[in-house]
mmCIF file with all atom_site columns, C-alpha atoms in Angstrom:
data_model
loop_
_atom_site.group_PDB
_atom_site.id
_atom_site.type_symbol
_atom_site.label_atom_id
_atom_site.label_alt_id
_atom_site.label_comp_id
_atom_site.label_asym_id
_atom_site.label_entity_id
_atom_site.label_seq_id
_atom_site.pdbx_PDB_ins_code
_atom_site.Cartn_x
_atom_site.Cartn_y
_atom_site.Cartn_z
_atom_site.occupancy
_atom_site.B_iso_or_equiv
_atom_site.pdbx_formal_charge
_atom_site.auth_seq_id
_atom_site.auth_comp_id
_atom_site.auth_asym_id
_atom_site.auth_atom_id
_atom_site.pdbx_PDB_model_num
ATOM 1   C CA . MET A 1 1   ? -33.620 92.567  -40.186 1.00 76.00 ? 1   MET A CA 1
ATOM 2   C CA . VAL A 1 2   ? -31.734 92.482  -36.914 1.00 74.00 ? 2   VAL A CA 1
ATOM 3   C CA . THR A 1 3   ? -28.943 90.283  -38.336 1.00 79.00 ? 3   THR A CA 1
ATOM 4   C CA . HIS A 1 4   ? -28.489 92.654  -41.428 1.00 79.00 ? 4   HIS A CA 1
ATOM 5   C CA . LEU A 1 5   ? -28.334 95.797  -39.072 1.00 72.00 ? 5   LEU A CA 1
ATOM 6   C CA . LYS A 1 6   ? -25.732 93.992  -36.914 1.00 76.00 ? 6   LYS A CA 1
ATOM 7   C CA . ARG A 1 7   ? -23.652 92.864  -39.734 1.00 76.00 ? 7   ARG A CA 1
ATOM 8   C CA . HIS A 1 8   ? -23.862 95.887  -42.141 1.00 75.00 ? 8   HIS A CA 1
ATOM 9   C CA . HIS A 1 9   ? -24.458 98.673  -39.720 1.00 75.00 ? 9   HIS A CA 1
ATOM 10  C CA . PRO A 1 10  ? -22.717 97.919  -36.467 1.00 74.00 ? 10  PRO A CA 1
ATOM 11  C CA . ASP A 1 11  ? -22.570 101.495 -35.523 1.00 73.00 ? 11  ASP A CA 1
ATOM 12  C CA . VAL A 1 12  ? -26.273 101.743 -35.402 1.00 68.00 ? 12  VAL A CA 1
ATOM 13  C CA . THR A 1 13  ? -26.679 98.627  -33.121 1.00 66.00 ? 13  THR A CA 1
ATOM 14  C CA . GLY A 1 14  ? -24.009 99.633  -30.658 1.00 65.00 ? 14  GLY A CA 1
ATOM 15  C CA . PRO A 1 15  ? -20.819 97.886  -29.535 1.00 63.00 ? 15  PRO A CA 1
ATOM 16  C CA . LYS A 1 16  ? -21.000 93.962  -29.141 1.00 59.00 ? 16  LYS A CA 1
ATOM 17  C CA . THR A 1 17  ? -20.740 93.105  -25.437 1.00 59.00 ? 17  THR A CA 1
ATOM 18  C CA . MET A 1 18  ? -18.579 90.295  -24.923 1.00 57.00 ? 18  MET A CA 1
ATOM 19  C CA . ALA A 1 19  ? -20.043 87.746  -22.371 1.00 57.00 ? 19  ALA A CA 1
ATOM 20  C CA . ALA A 1 20  ? -18.011 87.296  -19.328 1.00 60.00 ? 20  ALA A CA 1
ATOM 21  C CA . GLN A 1 21  ? -15.415 84.336  -19.739 1.00 68.00 ? 21  GLN A CA 1
ATOM 22  C CA . GLN A 1 22  ? -15.251 81.805  -17.285 1.00 72.00 ? 22  GLN A CA 1
ATOM 23  C CA . PRO A 1 23  ? -11.756 80.847  -16.182 1.00 67.00 ? 23  PRO A CA 1
ATOM 24  C CA . LYS A 1 24  ? -10.392 77.705  -17.340 1.00 69.00 ? 24  LYS A CA 1
ATOM 25  C CA . ILE A 1 25  ? -10.503 74.866  -14.732 1.00 67.00 ? 25  ILE A CA 1
ATOM 26  C CA . SER A 1 26  ? -6.645  74.703  -14.705 1.00 63.00 ? 26  SER A CA 1
ATOM 27  C CA . ALA A 1 27  ? -6.510  78.339  -13.929 1.00 62.00 ? 27  ALA A CA 1
ATOM 28  C CA . ALA A 1 28  ? -8.868  77.866  -10.931 1.00 60.00 ? 28  ALA A CA 1
ATOM 29  C CA . PHE A 1 29  ? -6.797  75.479  -9.377  1.00 61.00 ? 29  PHE A CA 1
ATOM 30  C CA . LYS A 1 30  ? -3.790  77.605  -9.554  1.00 64.00 ? 30  LYS A CA 1
ATOM 31  C CA . GLN A 1 31  ? -5.325  80.436  -7.364  1.00 69.00 ? 31  GLN A CA 1
ATOM 32  C CA . PRO A 1 32  ? -4.365  80.055  -3.780  1.00 71.00 ? 32  PRO A CA 1
ATOM 33  C CA . PHE A 1 33  ? -7.144  79.358  -1.100  1.00 70.00 ? 33  PHE A CA 1
ATOM 34  C CA . ALA A 1 34  ? -8.841  82.308  0.464   1.00 71.00 ? 34  ALA A CA 1
ATOM 35  C CA . ALA A 1 35  ? -7.572  83.174  3.752   1.00 68.00 ? 35  ALA A CA 1
ATOM 36  C CA . GLN A 1 36  ? -9.316  81.378  6.606   1.00 75.00 ? 36  GLN A CA 1
ATOM 37  C CA . SER A 1 37  ? -10.898 78.937  4.185   1.00 86.00 ? 37  SER A CA 1
ATOM 38  C CA . ASP A 1 38  ? -12.363 75.608  5.559   1.00 90.00 ? 38  ASP A CA 1
ATOM 39  C CA . ARG A 1 39  ? -9.761  73.827  3.375   1.00 91.00 ? 39  ARG A CA 1
ATOM 40  C CA . ASP A 1 40  ? -6.899  76.067  4.392   1.00 91.00 ? 40  ASP A CA 1
ATOM 41  C CA . GLU A 1 41  ? -7.627  75.625  7.975   1.00 94.00 ? 41  GLU A CA 1
ATOM 42  C CA . ALA A 1 42  ? -7.946  71.858  7.872   1.00 95.00 ? 42  ALA A CA 1
ATOM 43  C CA . ILE A 1 43  ? -4.585  71.539  6.220   1.00 96.00 ? 43  ILE A CA 1
ATOM 44  C CA . THR A 1 44  ? -2.918  73.987  8.770   1.00 96.00 ? 44  THR A CA 1
ATOM 45  C CA . LYS A 1 45  ? -4.393  72.010  11.656  1.00 97.00 ? 45  LYS A CA 1
ATOM 46  C CA . ALA A 1 46  ? -3.172  68.812  9.968   1.00 97.00 ? 46  ALA A CA 1
ATOM 47  C CA . ILE A 1 47  ? 0.373   70.099  9.720   1.00 97.00 ? 47  ILE A CA 1
ATOM 48  C CA . GLY A 1 48  ? 0.008   71.078  13.352  1.00 97.00 ? 48  GLY A CA 1
ATOM 49  C CA . VAL A 1 49  ? -1.097  67.435  14.568  1.00 97.00 ? 49  VAL A CA 1
ATOM 50  C CA . PHE A 1 50  ? 1.875   66.309  12.543  1.00 97.00 ? 50  PHE A CA 1
ATOM 51  C CA . VAL A 1 51  ? 4.442   68.425  14.195  1.00 96.00 ? 51  VAL A CA 1
ATOM 52  C CA . ALA A 1 52  ? 2.920   67.564  17.813  1.00 93.00 ? 52  ALA A CA 1
ATOM 53  C CA . ALA A 1 53  ? 2.422   63.668  17.093  1.00 92.00 ? 53  ALA A CA 1
ATOM 54  C CA . ALA A 1 54  ? 5.348   63.124  15.514  1.00 91.00 ? 54  ALA A CA 1
ATOM 55  C CA . ILE A 1 55  ? 7.374   65.427  17.863  1.00 86.00 ? 55  ILE A CA 1
ATOM 56  C CA . ARG A 1 56  ? 8.895   67.249  15.140  1.00 93.00 ? 56  ARG A CA 1
ATOM 57  C CA . PRO A 1 57  ? 10.597  70.694  15.289  1.00 94.00 ? 57  PRO A CA 1
ATOM 58  C CA . TYR A 1 58  ? 8.476   73.533  14.264  1.00 96.00 ? 58  TYR A CA 1
ATOM 59  C CA . SER A 1 59  ? 11.297  74.412  11.577  1.00 95.00 ? 59  SER A CA 1
ATOM 60  C CA . VAL A 1 60  ? 10.085  71.240  9.668   1.00 97.00 ? 60  VAL A CA 1
ATOM 61  C CA . VAL A 1 61  ? 7.378   73.539  7.838   1.00 96.00 ? 61  VAL A CA 1
ATOM 62  C CA . GLN A 1 62  ? 10.283  75.469  6.353   1.00 96.00 ? 62  GLN A CA 1
ATOM 63  C CA . ASN A 1 63  ? 12.085  72.347  5.120   1.00 96.00 ? 63  ASN A CA 1
ATOM 64  C CA . LYS A 1 64  ? 12.342  72.325  1.325   1.00 97.00 ? 64  LYS A CA 1
ATOM 65  C CA . GLY A 1 65  ? 11.125  68.593  1.142   1.00 97.00 ? 65  GLY A CA 1
ATOM 66  C CA . PHE A 1 66  ? 8.125   69.196  3.416   1.00 97.00 ? 66  PHE A CA 1
ATOM 67  C CA . LYS A 1 67  ? 7.094   72.282  1.263   1.00 97.00 ? 67  LYS A CA 1
ATOM 68  C CA . HIS A 1 68  ? 7.631   70.246  -1.882  1.00 97.00 ? 68  HIS A CA 1
ATOM 69  C CA . MET A 1 69  ? 5.356   67.431  -0.401  1.00 97.00 ? 69  MET A CA 1
ATOM 70  C CA . ILE A 1 70  ? 2.443   69.968  0.617   1.00 96.00 ? 70  ILE A CA 1
ATOM 71  C CA . HIS A 1 71  ? 2.757   71.682  -2.863  1.00 94.00 ? 71  HIS A CA 1
ATOM 72  C CA . VAL A 1 72  ? 2.291   68.492  -4.741  1.00 95.00 ? 72  VAL A CA 1
ATOM 73  C CA . VAL A 1 73  ? -0.474  67.532  -2.471  1.00 94.00 ? 73  VAL A CA 1
ATOM 74  C CA . GLU A 1 74  ? -2.300  70.934  -2.555  1.00 93.00 ? 74  GLU A CA 1
ATOM 75  C CA . PRO A 1 75  ? -0.688  73.436  -4.857  1.00 91.00 ? 75  PRO A CA 1
ATOM 76  C CA . ARG A 1 76  ? -3.101  76.255  -3.652  1.00 91.00 ? 76  ARG A CA 1
ATOM 77  C CA . TYR A 1 77  ? -2.147  76.044  0.056   1.00 93.00 ? 77  TYR A CA 1
ATOM 78  C CA . ASP A 1 78  ? 0.567   78.570  1.305   1.00 93.00 ? 78  ASP A CA 1
ATOM 79  C CA . ILE A 1 79  ? 2.381   76.984  4.365   1.00 95.00 ? 79  ILE A CA 1
ATOM 80  C CA . PRO A 1 80  ? 2.136   79.437  7.306   1.00 95.00 ? 80  PRO A CA 1
ATOM 81  C CA . LEU A 1 81  ? 5.469   80.429  9.172   1.00 96.00 ? 81  LEU A CA 1
ATOM 82  C CA . ARG A 1 82  ? 6.678   78.190  11.871  1.00 96.00 ? 82  ARG A CA 1
ATOM 83  C CA . THR A 1 83  ? 5.717   80.976  14.495  1.00 97.00 ? 83  THR A CA 1
ATOM 84  C CA . HIS A 1 84  ? 2.215   80.383  13.572  1.00 97.00 ? 84  HIS A CA 1
ATOM 85  C CA . PHE A 1 85  ? 2.391   76.938  14.540  1.00 97.00 ? 85  PHE A CA 1
ATOM 86  C CA . SER A 1 86  ? 4.346   77.555  17.622  1.00 96.00 ? 86  SER A CA 1
ATOM 87  C CA . ASP A 1 87  ? 2.366   80.651  18.906  1.00 97.00 ? 87  ASP A CA 1
ATOM 88  C CA . ASN A 1 88  ? -1.089  79.597  17.638  1.00 97.00 ? 88  ASN A CA 1
ATOM 89  C CA . ILE A 1 89  ? -1.979  76.080  16.447  1.00 97.00 ? 89  ILE A CA 1
ATOM 90  C CA . VAL A 1 90  ? -0.043  73.651  18.778  1.00 97.00 ? 90  VAL A CA 1
ATOM 91  C CA . PRO A 1 91  ? -0.691  75.603  21.792  1.00 97.00 ? 91  PRO A CA 1
ATOM 92  C CA . SER A 1 92  ? -4.453  75.727  20.734  1.00 97.00 ? 92  SER A CA 1
ATOM 93  C CA . MET A 1 93  ? -4.490  71.904  20.340  1.00 96.00 ? 93  MET A CA 1
ATOM 94  C CA . TYR A 1 94  ? -2.876  71.668  23.578  1.00 95.00 ? 94  TYR A CA 1
ATOM 95  C CA . GLU A 1 95  ? -5.661  73.574  25.340  1.00 96.00 ? 95  GLU A CA 1
ATOM 96  C CA . GLN A 1 96  ? -8.263  71.727  23.530  1.00 96.00 ? 96  GLN A CA 1
ATOM 97  C CA . GLU A 1 97  ? -6.807  68.322  24.613  1.00 95.00 ? 97  GLU A CA 1
ATOM 98  C CA . LYS A 1 98  ? -5.836  69.563  28.149  1.00 95.00 ? 98  LYS A CA 1
ATOM 99  C CA . SER A 1 99  ? -9.778  70.422  28.655  1.00 97.00 ? 99  SER A CA 1
ATOM 100 C CA . LYS A 1 100 ? -10.785 67.004  27.326  1.00 96.00 ? 100 LYS A CA 1
ATOM 101 C CA . VAL A 1 101 ? -8.536  65.130  29.548  1.00 95.00 ? 101 VAL A CA 1
ATOM 102 C CA . MET A 1 102 ? -9.557  67.303  32.615  1.00 95.00 ? 102 MET A CA 1
ATOM 103 C CA . ALA A 1 103 ? -13.283 66.726  31.781  1.00 95.00 ? 103 ALA A CA 1
ATOM 104 C CA . LYS A 1 104 ? -12.813 62.974  31.675  1.00 94.00 ? 104 LYS A CA 1
ATOM 105 C CA . LEU A 1 105 ? -10.688 63.104  34.690  1.00 94.00 ? 105 LEU A CA 1
ATOM 106 C CA . SER A 1 106 ? -13.392 64.780  36.632  1.00 94.00 ? 106 SER A CA 1
ATOM 107 C CA . GLN A 1 107 ? -15.739 61.852  35.831  1.00 93.00 ? 107 GLN A CA 1
ATOM 108 C CA . ALA A 1 108 ? -13.379 59.393  37.261  1.00 94.00 ? 108 ALA A CA 1
ATOM 109 C CA . SER A 1 109 ? -14.253 57.863  40.509  1.00 93.00 ? 109 SER A CA 1
ATOM 110 C CA . SER A 1 110 ? -10.466 57.448  41.435  1.00 94.00 ? 110 SER A CA 1
ATOM 111 C CA . VAL A 1 111 ? -7.077  57.866  39.750  1.00 96.00 ? 111 VAL A CA 1
ATOM 112 C CA . ALA A 1 112 ? -3.537  56.721  40.254  1.00 97.00 ? 112 ALA A CA 1
ATOM 113 C CA . LEU A 1 113 ? -0.493  58.588  39.495  1.00 97.00 ? 113 LEU A CA 1
ATOM 114 C CA . THR A 1 114 ? 3.026   57.130  38.356  1.00 98.00 ? 114 THR A CA 1
ATOM 115 C CA . THR A 1 115 ? 6.294   58.750  37.474  1.00 97.00 ? 115 THR A CA 1
ATOM 116 C CA . ASP A 1 116 ? 8.961   57.526  35.028  1.00 96.00 ? 116 ASP A CA 1
ATOM 117 C CA . GLY A 1 117 ? 12.260  58.648  34.425  1.00 95.00 ? 117 GLY A CA 1
ATOM 118 C CA . TRP A 1 118 ? 13.802  57.908  30.832  1.00 91.00 ? 118 TRP A CA 1
ATOM 119 C CA . THR A 1 119 ? 16.495  59.138  28.585  1.00 90.00 ? 119 THR A CA 1
ATOM 120 C CA . SER A 1 120 ? 15.935  60.341  25.029  1.00 84.00 ? 120 SER A CA 1
ATOM 121 C CA . ARG A 1 121 ? 18.230  59.064  22.078  1.00 84.00 ? 121 ARG A CA 1
ATOM 122 C CA . ALA A 1 122 ? 19.795  62.430  22.517  1.00 81.00 ? 122 ALA A CA 1
ATOM 123 C CA . THR A 1 123 ? 20.825  61.473  26.044  1.00 86.00 ? 123 THR A CA 1
ATOM 124 C CA . GLU A 1 124 ? 18.519  64.222  27.629  1.00 87.00 ? 124 GLU A CA 1
ATOM 125 C CA . SER A 1 125 ? 16.884  62.768  30.778  1.00 91.00 ? 125 SER A CA 1
ATOM 126 C CA . TYR A 1 126 ? 13.109  63.238  31.436  1.00 91.00 ? 126 TYR A CA 1
ATOM 127 C CA . VAL A 1 127 ? 10.566  62.630  34.223  1.00 95.00 ? 127 VAL A CA 1
ATOM 128 C CA . THR A 1 128 ? 7.041   62.179  33.174  1.00 96.00 ? 128 THR A CA 1
ATOM 129 C CA . VAL A 1 129 ? 3.857   62.256  35.280  1.00 97.00 ? 129 VAL A CA 1
ATOM 130 C CA . THR A 1 130 ? 0.980   59.837  34.117  1.00 97.00 ? 130 THR A CA 1
ATOM 131 C CA . VAL A 1 131 ? -2.385  59.585  35.559  1.00 97.00 ? 131 VAL A CA 1
ATOM 132 C CA . HIS A 1 132 ? -4.271  56.253  35.260  1.00 97.00 ? 132 HIS A CA 1
ATOM 133 C CA . TYR A 1 133 ? -8.057  55.754  35.533  1.00 96.00 ? 133 TYR A CA 1
ATOM 134 C CA . ILE A 1 134 ? -10.791 53.425  34.455  1.00 94.00 ? 134 ILE A CA 1
ATOM 135 C CA . THR A 1 135 ? -13.642 54.917  32.401  1.00 92.00 ? 135 THR A CA 1
ATOM 136 C CA . ALA A 1 136 ? -17.416 54.043  32.929  1.00 90.00 ? 136 ALA A CA 1
ATOM 137 C CA . GLU A 1 137 ? -17.049 51.577  29.904  1.00 92.00 ? 137 GLU A CA 1
ATOM 138 C CA . TRP A 1 138 ? -14.274 49.630  31.971  1.00 94.00 ? 138 TRP A CA 1
ATOM 139 C CA . GLU A 1 139 ? -11.425 50.875  29.487  1.00 95.00 ? 139 GLU A CA 1
ATOM 140 C CA . THR A 1 140 ? -8.171  51.950  31.045  1.00 96.00 ? 140 THR A CA 1
ATOM 141 C CA . ARG A 1 141 ? -6.891  55.458  30.132  1.00 96.00 ? 141 ARG A CA 1
ATOM 142 C CA . SER A 1 142 ? -3.201  56.693  30.949  1.00 97.00 ? 142 SER A CA 1
ATOM 143 C CA . PRO A 1 143 ? -2.747  60.294  29.621  1.00 96.00 ? 143 PRO A CA 1
ATOM 144 C CA . VAL A 1 144 ? 0.632   61.953  30.337  1.00 94.00 ? 144 VAL A CA 1
ATOM 145 C CA . LEU A 1 145 ? -0.031  65.049  32.645  1.00 94.00 ? 145 LEU A CA 1
ATOM 146 C CA . ALA A 1 146 ? 3.397   66.444  32.567  1.00 93.00 ? 146 ALA A CA 1
ATOM 147 C CA . LEU A 1 147 ? 6.965   66.055  31.017  1.00 90.00 ? 147 LEU A CA 1
ATOM 148 C CA . GLN A 1 148 ? 9.833   67.889  32.275  1.00 91.00 ? 148 GLN A CA 1
ATOM 149 C CA . CYS A 1 149 ? 13.408  67.742  30.938  1.00 89.00 ? 149 CYS A CA 1
ATOM 150 C CA . GLN A 1 150 ? 16.052  67.329  33.724  1.00 89.00 ? 150 GLN A CA 1
ATOM 151 C CA . SER A 1 151 ? 19.406  67.646  31.718  1.00 81.00 ? 151 SER A CA 1
ATOM 152 C CA . ARG A 1 152 ? 21.140  71.008  31.171  1.00 79.00 ? 152 ARG A CA 1
ATOM 153 C CA . GLY A 1 153 ? 20.751  72.631  27.954  1.00 68.00 ? 153 GLY A CA 1
ATOM 154 C CA . CYS A 1 154 ? 17.840  70.401  26.785  1.00 71.00 ? 154 CYS A CA 1
ATOM 155 C CA . SER A 1 155 ? 15.007  71.938  24.855  1.00 59.00 ? 155 SER A CA 1
ATOM 156 C CA . GLN A 1 156 ? 12.344  73.350  27.132  1.00 51.00 ? 156 GLN A CA 1
ATOM 157 C CA . GLN A 1 157 ? 9.330   73.345  24.451  1.00 48.00 ? 157 GLN A CA 1
#
């Protein structure tokens, strides 16, 4: 009876309601990450580590080749502006690393300081201050405490 009413008297049974359609999986992977998502933050931090560890300029994040690589690896990721890395990400990483070094140094029974002068490939002169100590597990550690450019016109960042 219900089937007969639906087929031959649709005005009596009311309009058909369509079930909500689930997006196709390909469409779901084209949507950008939600701001501040865990994956978004992990990729941003990884780029910050790359910039800092490889001593790359912040402008590398605006490079066409870099953008292409990131898009191939994760198409949903939008790369933040370089100022986000220079003002937030790398300074935050620096402060975190600095606090780790300070905590470890406070546990050292004694330390030794060395200085070293050297010249970069771009012929900029630098002076580095390094602290040396031995951990409780008898492992040597030598973090750099300071790096100062001595040449005129060299980058201070």
